[in-house]
Coordinates of C-alpha atoms in Angstrom, one line a residue:
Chain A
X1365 CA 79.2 63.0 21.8
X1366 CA 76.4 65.5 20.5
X1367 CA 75.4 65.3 24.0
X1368 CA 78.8 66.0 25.7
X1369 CA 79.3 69.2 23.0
X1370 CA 75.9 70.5 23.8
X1371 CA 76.3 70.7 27.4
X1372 CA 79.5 71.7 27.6
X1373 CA 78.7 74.7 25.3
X1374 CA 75.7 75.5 28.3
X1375 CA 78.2 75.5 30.4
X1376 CA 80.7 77.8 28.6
X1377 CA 77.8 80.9 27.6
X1378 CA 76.8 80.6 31.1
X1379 CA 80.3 80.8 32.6
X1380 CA 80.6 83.7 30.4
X1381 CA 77.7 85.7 31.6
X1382 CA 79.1 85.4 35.2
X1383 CA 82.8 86.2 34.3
X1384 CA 81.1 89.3 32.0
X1385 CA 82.1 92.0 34.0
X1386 CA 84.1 90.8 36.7
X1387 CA 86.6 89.4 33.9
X1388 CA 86.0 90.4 30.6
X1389 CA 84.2 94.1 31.6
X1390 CA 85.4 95.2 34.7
X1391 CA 86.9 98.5 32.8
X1392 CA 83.9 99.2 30.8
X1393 CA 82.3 102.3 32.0
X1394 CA 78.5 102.4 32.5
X1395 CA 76.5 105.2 33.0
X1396 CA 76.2 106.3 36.5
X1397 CA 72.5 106.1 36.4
X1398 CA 73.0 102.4 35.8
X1399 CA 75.9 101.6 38.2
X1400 CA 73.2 103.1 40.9
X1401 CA 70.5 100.6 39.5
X1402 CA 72.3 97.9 39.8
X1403 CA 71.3 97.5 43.7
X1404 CA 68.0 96.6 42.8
X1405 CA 69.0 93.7 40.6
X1406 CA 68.6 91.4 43.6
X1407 CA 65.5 92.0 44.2
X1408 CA 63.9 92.4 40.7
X1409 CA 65.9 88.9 40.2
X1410 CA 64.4 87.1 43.4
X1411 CA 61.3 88.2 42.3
X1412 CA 61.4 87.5 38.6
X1413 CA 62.2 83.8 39.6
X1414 CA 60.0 83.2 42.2
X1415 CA 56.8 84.3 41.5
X1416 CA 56.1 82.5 38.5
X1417 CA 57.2 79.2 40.2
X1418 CA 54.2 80.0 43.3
X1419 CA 51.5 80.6 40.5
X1420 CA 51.8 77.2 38.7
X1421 CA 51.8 78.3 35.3
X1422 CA 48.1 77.7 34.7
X1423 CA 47.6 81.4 34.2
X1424 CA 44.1 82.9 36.1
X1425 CA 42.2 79.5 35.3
X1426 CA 44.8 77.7 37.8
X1427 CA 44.7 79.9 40.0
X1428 CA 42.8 77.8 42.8
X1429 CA 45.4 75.2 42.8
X1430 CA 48.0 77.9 43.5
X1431 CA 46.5 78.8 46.8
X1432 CA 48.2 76.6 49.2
X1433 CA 51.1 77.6 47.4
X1434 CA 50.5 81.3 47.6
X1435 CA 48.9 80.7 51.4
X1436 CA 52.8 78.5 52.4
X1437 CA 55.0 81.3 50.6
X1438 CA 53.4 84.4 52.4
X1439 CA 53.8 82.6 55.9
X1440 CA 56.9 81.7 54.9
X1441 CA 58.2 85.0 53.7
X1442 CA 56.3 86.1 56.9
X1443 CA 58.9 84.0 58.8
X1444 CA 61.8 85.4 56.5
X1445 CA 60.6 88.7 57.2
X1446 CA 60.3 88.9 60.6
X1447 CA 62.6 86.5 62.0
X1448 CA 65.9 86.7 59.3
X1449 CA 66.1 82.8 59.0
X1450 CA 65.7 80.6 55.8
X1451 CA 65.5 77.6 57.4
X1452 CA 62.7 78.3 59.4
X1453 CA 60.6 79.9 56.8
X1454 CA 61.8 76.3 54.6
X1455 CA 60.1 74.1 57.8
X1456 CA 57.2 76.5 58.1
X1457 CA 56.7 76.6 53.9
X1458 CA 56.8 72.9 53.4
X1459 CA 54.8 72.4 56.4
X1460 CA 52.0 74.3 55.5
X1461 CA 52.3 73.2 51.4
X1462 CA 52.0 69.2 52.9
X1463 CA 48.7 70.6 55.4
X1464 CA 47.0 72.4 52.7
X1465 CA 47.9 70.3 49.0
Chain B
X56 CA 100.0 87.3 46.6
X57 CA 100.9 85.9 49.9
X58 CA 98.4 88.7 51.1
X59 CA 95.8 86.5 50.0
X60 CA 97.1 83.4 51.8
X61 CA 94.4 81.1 52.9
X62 CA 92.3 82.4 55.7
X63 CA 90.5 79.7 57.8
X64 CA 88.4 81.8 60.0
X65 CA 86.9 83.7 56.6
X66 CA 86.4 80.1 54.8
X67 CA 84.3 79.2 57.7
X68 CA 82.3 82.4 58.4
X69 CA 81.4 82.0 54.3
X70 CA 80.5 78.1 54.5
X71 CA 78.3 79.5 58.2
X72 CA 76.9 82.4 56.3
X73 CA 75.7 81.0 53.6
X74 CA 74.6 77.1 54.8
X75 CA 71.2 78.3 55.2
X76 CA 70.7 79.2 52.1
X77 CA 72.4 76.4 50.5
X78 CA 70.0 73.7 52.8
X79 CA 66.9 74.6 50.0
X80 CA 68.9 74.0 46.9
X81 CA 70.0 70.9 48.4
X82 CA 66.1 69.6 47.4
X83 CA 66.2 70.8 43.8
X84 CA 68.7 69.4 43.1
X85 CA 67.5 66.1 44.4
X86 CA 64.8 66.4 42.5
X87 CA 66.9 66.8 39.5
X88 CA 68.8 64.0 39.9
X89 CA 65.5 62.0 40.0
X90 CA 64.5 63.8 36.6
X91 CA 67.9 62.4 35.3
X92 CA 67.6 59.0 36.3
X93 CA 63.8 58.7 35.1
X94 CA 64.9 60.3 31.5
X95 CA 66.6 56.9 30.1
X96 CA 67.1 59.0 26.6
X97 CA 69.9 60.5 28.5
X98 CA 73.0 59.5 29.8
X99 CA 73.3 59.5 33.5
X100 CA 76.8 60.3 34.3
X101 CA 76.6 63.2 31.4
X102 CA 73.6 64.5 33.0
X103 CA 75.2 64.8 36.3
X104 CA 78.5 65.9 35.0
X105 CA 76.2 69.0 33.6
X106 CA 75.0 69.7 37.4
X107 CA 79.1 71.2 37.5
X108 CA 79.7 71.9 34.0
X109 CA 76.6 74.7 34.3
X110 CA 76.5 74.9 37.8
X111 CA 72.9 76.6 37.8
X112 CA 69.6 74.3 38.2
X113 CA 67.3 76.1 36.2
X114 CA 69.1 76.4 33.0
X115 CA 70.3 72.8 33.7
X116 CA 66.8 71.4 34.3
X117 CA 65.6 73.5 31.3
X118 CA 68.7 71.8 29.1
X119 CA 67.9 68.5 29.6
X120 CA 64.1 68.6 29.3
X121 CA 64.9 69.5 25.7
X122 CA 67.5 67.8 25.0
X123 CA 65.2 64.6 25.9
X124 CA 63.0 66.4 23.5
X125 CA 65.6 66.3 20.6
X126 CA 65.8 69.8 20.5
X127 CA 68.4 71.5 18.5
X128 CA 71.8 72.6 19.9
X129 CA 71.3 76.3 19.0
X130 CA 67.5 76.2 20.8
X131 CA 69.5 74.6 24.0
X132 CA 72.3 76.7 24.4
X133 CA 70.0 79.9 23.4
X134 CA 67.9 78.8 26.0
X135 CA 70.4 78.0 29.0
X136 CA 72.0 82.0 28.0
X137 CA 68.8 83.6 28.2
X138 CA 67.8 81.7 31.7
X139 CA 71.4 82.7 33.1
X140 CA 72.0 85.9 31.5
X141 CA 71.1 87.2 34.9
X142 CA 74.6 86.2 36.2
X143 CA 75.5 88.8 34.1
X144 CA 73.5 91.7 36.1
X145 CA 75.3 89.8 39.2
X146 CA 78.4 90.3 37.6
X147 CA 78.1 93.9 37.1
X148 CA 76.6 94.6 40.5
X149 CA 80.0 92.9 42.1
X150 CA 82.3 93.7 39.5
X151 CA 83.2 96.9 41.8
X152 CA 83.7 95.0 45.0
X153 CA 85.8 92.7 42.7
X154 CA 88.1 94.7 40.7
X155 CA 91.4 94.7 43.3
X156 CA 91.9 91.3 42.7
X157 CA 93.6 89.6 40.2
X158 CA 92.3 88.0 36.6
X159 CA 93.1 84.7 37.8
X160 CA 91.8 85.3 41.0
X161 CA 88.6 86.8 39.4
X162 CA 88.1 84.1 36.7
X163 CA 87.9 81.4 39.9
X164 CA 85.2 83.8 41.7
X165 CA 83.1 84.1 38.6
X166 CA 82.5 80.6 38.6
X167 CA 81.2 80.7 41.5
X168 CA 79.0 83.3 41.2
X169 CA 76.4 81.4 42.4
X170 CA 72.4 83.0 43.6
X171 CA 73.1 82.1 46.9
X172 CA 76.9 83.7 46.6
X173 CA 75.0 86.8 44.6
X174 CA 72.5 87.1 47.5
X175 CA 75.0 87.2 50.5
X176 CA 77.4 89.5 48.8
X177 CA 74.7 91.9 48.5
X178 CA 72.6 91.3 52.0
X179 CA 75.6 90.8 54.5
X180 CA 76.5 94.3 55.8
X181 CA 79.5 92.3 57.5
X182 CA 81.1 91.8 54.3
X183 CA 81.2 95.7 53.5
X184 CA 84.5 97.0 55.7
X185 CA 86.7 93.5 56.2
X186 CA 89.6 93.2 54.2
X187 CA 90.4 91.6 50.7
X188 CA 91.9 88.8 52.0
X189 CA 89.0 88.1 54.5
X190 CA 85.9 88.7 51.6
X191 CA 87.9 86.6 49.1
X192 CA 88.4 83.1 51.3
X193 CA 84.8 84.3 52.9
X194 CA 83.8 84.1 49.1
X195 CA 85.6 80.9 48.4
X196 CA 84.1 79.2 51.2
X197 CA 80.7 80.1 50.6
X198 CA 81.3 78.7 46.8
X199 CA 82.6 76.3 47.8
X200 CA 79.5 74.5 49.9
X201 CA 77.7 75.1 47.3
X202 CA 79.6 73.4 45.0
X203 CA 79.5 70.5 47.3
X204 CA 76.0 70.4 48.3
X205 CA 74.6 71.0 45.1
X206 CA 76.8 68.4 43.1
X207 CA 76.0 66.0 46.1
X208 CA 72.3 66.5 45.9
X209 CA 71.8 65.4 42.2
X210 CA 74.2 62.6 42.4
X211 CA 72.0 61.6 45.1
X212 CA 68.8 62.0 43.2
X213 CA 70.2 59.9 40.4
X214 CA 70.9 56.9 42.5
X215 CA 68.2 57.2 44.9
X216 CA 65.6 59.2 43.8
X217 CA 63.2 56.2 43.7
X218 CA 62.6 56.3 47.9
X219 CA 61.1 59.5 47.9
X220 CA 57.7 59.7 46.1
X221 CA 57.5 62.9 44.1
X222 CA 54.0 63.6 46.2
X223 CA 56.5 65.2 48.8
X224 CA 57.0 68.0 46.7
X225 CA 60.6 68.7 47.4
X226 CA 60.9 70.8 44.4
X227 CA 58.5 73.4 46.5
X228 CA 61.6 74.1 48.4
X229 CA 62.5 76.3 45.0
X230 CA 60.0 79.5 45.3
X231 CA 60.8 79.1 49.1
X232 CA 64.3 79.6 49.0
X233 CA 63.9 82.5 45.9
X234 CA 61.2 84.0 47.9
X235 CA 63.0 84.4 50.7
X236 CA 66.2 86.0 49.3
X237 CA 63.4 88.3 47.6
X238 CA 62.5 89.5 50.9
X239 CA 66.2 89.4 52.6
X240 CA 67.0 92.0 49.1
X241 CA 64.4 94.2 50.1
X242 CA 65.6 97.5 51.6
X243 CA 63.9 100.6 50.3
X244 CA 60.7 101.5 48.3
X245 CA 62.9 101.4 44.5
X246 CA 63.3 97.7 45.4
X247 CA 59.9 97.2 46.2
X248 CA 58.8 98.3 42.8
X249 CA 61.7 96.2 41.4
X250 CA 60.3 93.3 42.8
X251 CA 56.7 94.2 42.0
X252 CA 57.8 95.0 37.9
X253 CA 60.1 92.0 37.8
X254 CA 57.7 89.7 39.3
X255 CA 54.8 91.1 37.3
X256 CA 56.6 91.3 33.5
X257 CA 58.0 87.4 34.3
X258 CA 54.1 86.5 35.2
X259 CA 52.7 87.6 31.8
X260 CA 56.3 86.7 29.9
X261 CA 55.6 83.3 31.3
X262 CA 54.9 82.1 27.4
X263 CA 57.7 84.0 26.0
X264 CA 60.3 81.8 24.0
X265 CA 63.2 80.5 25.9
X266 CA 62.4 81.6 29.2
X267 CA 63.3 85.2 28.0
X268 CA 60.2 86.4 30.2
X269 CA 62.3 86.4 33.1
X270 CA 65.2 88.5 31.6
X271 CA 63.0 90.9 30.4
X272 CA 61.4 91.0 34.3
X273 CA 64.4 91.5 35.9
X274 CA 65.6 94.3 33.1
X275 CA 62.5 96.1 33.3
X276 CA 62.1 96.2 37.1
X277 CA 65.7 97.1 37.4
X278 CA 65.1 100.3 34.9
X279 CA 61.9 100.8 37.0
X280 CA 63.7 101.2 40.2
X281 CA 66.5 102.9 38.9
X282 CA 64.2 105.3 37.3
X283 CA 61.9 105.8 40.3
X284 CA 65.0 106.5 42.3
X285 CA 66.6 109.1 40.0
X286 CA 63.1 110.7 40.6
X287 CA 63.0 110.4 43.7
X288 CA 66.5 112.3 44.2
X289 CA 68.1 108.9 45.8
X290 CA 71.7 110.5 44.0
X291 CA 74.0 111.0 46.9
X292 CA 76.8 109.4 44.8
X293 CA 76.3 112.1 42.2
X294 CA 78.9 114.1 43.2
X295 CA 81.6 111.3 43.4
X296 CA 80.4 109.9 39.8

C-alpha cells in the first residue's frame, strides 16, 4: 500500500510539472527576456542529461573507462549531425561501444 | 469541437515523425524492466504499473532504486520532482503553441509531454504553419507510440529480461538517443553555450542531492543563453513583446 501511495504521488508532482504552464500557467506572464530563453531549453536539457551518462560517474579518475563511450557518442553525434537520422547514429553508437568496451 | 475531429493522416505523420526517436527508449526501458524483475523487494506489477503512472524512465529508475533502499516517501517523491522538473521548462516553451486549445484538451497533451514529444515539437519546422487540428492528432499520435513502446518495453524486461546478458549494454542506447536530440536542438551559437553550461554545471552537480545537478544545468545554461543572446542583440521580437 506504502508502495502504491508512493508511486502514485511520483506520478502526480511529475504530471504536474508537465501540465504547469500548459494547464495551470498558461496566463501567467513571464518576462519577455525569458519567453525568448526558453528556445534554448532543449538544448541545455539534451545536454544536461547526456553528458553525465557518457562520463560514467567516476569523476577525472574514471575517465579511461569513459573512452569508448566518449569515442561511440562523438561518431555517433557525427552521424546525427551530418546525416539527420537517429537510428543510424543508434547502429553506429552501439556498434562501436560493443568494438571498443 | 468537431474542428478537432480525428485526423488520420496527422496521427500517422506524428507516430512516422517521431518512431525514430522512440526505437532508443525502447532499450531503457528494457533494461528497466529487468531492474524490476531482479529487485524481489518490490512488487512487479506495481513497478510496472509506475512505468505509466510516471511515464518518465529516469525519475522512475531513480524511484525504485530507493525505494528498494527503504528510503522515505518525502526523499522519493522530492527526488522524482527534481529529476522531472524539466517538463516544466517544456511546458513553458509549448505553452504558447498550446494555448488555443481547450483545458481538457490540454490536460490530455500534458501527459504526454514526453522528451521525445518535447524534442519534435521544437526541431520539426513542419509542425510550425499546419493547422490546430493537424498539430494536435500529429501530437496525439506521436504520444501515443510512445506510450506503447515504452509501457511494452518494461513489461518485456520484467518477463524476459533474463535472455539478454546485461554485458550487451542496452542501457548505452540512453546518452545515444539524449545525445542525439542535443545535436538535432542545436541551431545557433546561444544554444551552443546552453549545451556547453548545462552539460558542464550537471558534470560537477553530479554529487548534488536528488539529482538536483541537472536542474540547476539546464537553469543555468538556459540563463546563459538567454543572456548571451540579449547581448548579442538576438531581440527581433522586442517590438511585438
Amino acid at each position: 500500500m506504502r508502495f502504491w501511495l508512493i508511486i502514485i504521488g511520483s506520478g502526480l508532482v511529475t504530471y504536474l510539472t508537465r501540465a504547469s504552464f500548459i494547464v495551470f500557467g498558461d496566463k501567467v506572464p513571464l518576462p519577455p527576456v525569458v519567453e525568448r530563453s526558453l528556445k534554448y531549453v532543449a538544448p541545455a536539457s539534451f545536454a544536461a542529461i547526456s553528458v553525465p551518462l557518457f562520463l560514467g560517474g567516476d569523476g577525472i579518475a574514471g575517465f579511461g573507462e569513459d573512452i569508448p563511450r566518449i569515442i561511440a557518442g562523438a561518431a555517433a553525434a557525427a552521424v546525427i549531425w551530418r546525416w539527420k537520422n537517429i537510428p543510424a547514429s543508434l547502429v553506429v553508437g552501439m556498434g562501436l561501444f560493443w568494438l571498443l568496451g | 469541437m468537431s474542428e478537432l475531429s480525428f485526423q488520420r493522416d496527422a496521427f500517422v505523420d506524428g507516430v512516422r515523425r517521431v518512431f525514430p526517436l522512440a526505437v532508443p527508449g525502447a532499450p531503457f526501458g528494457f533494461v528497466l524492466g529487468v531492474l524490476i524483475a531482479e529487485e524481489e523487494l518490490l512488487p512487479s506489477f506495481a513497478s510496472w504499473a509506475s512505468s505509466w503512472i510516471i511515464l518518465a524512465g529516469a525519475a522512475q529508475l531513480a524511484a525504485l532504486t530507493l525505494l528498494a533502499d527503504n528510503a522515505s516517501a518525502l526523499v522519493v517523491i522530492t527526488t522524482v520532482f527534481l529529476i522531472n522538473s524539466r517538463h516544466a521548462m517544456y511546458s513553458a516553451a509549448l505553452r504558447g503553441r498550446l494555448s488555443e486549445y481547450s483545458i481538457a484538451t490540454r490536460v490530455l497533451m500534458s501527459y504526454l509531454l514526453i522528451d521525445q514529444q518535447f524534442a519534435i515539437n521544437e526541431t520539426a519546422p513542419e509542425l510550425e504553419s499546419p493547422t490546430l487540428r493537424y498539430r494536435l492528432w500529429h501530437y496525439l499520435g506521436a504520444g501515443a507510440l510512445l506510450f506503447v513502446m515504452w509501457n511494452v518495453a518494461v513489461a518485456l524486461g520484467v518477463i524476459g529480461g533474463n535472455w539478454v546478458p546485461e554485458s550487451w549494454g542496452l542501457s548505452f542506447a540512453v546518452p545515444l538517443l539524449f545525445g542525439g536530440l542535443l545535436v538535432l536542438s542545436l541551431r545557433d551559437f546561444p544554444g551552443m553555450v546552453a549545451a556547453v553550461v548545462g552539460a558542464t554545471v550537471a558534470v560537477l552537480g553530479r554529487t548534488l542531492p536528488q539529482g538536483s545537478g541537472l536542474l540547476l544545468g539546464i537553469v543555468l545554461g538556459v540563463a546563459a543563453a538567454g543572456f548571451l543572446a540579449e547581448r548579442r542583440g538576438d531581440t527581433d521580437q522586442e517590438v511585438v513583446a
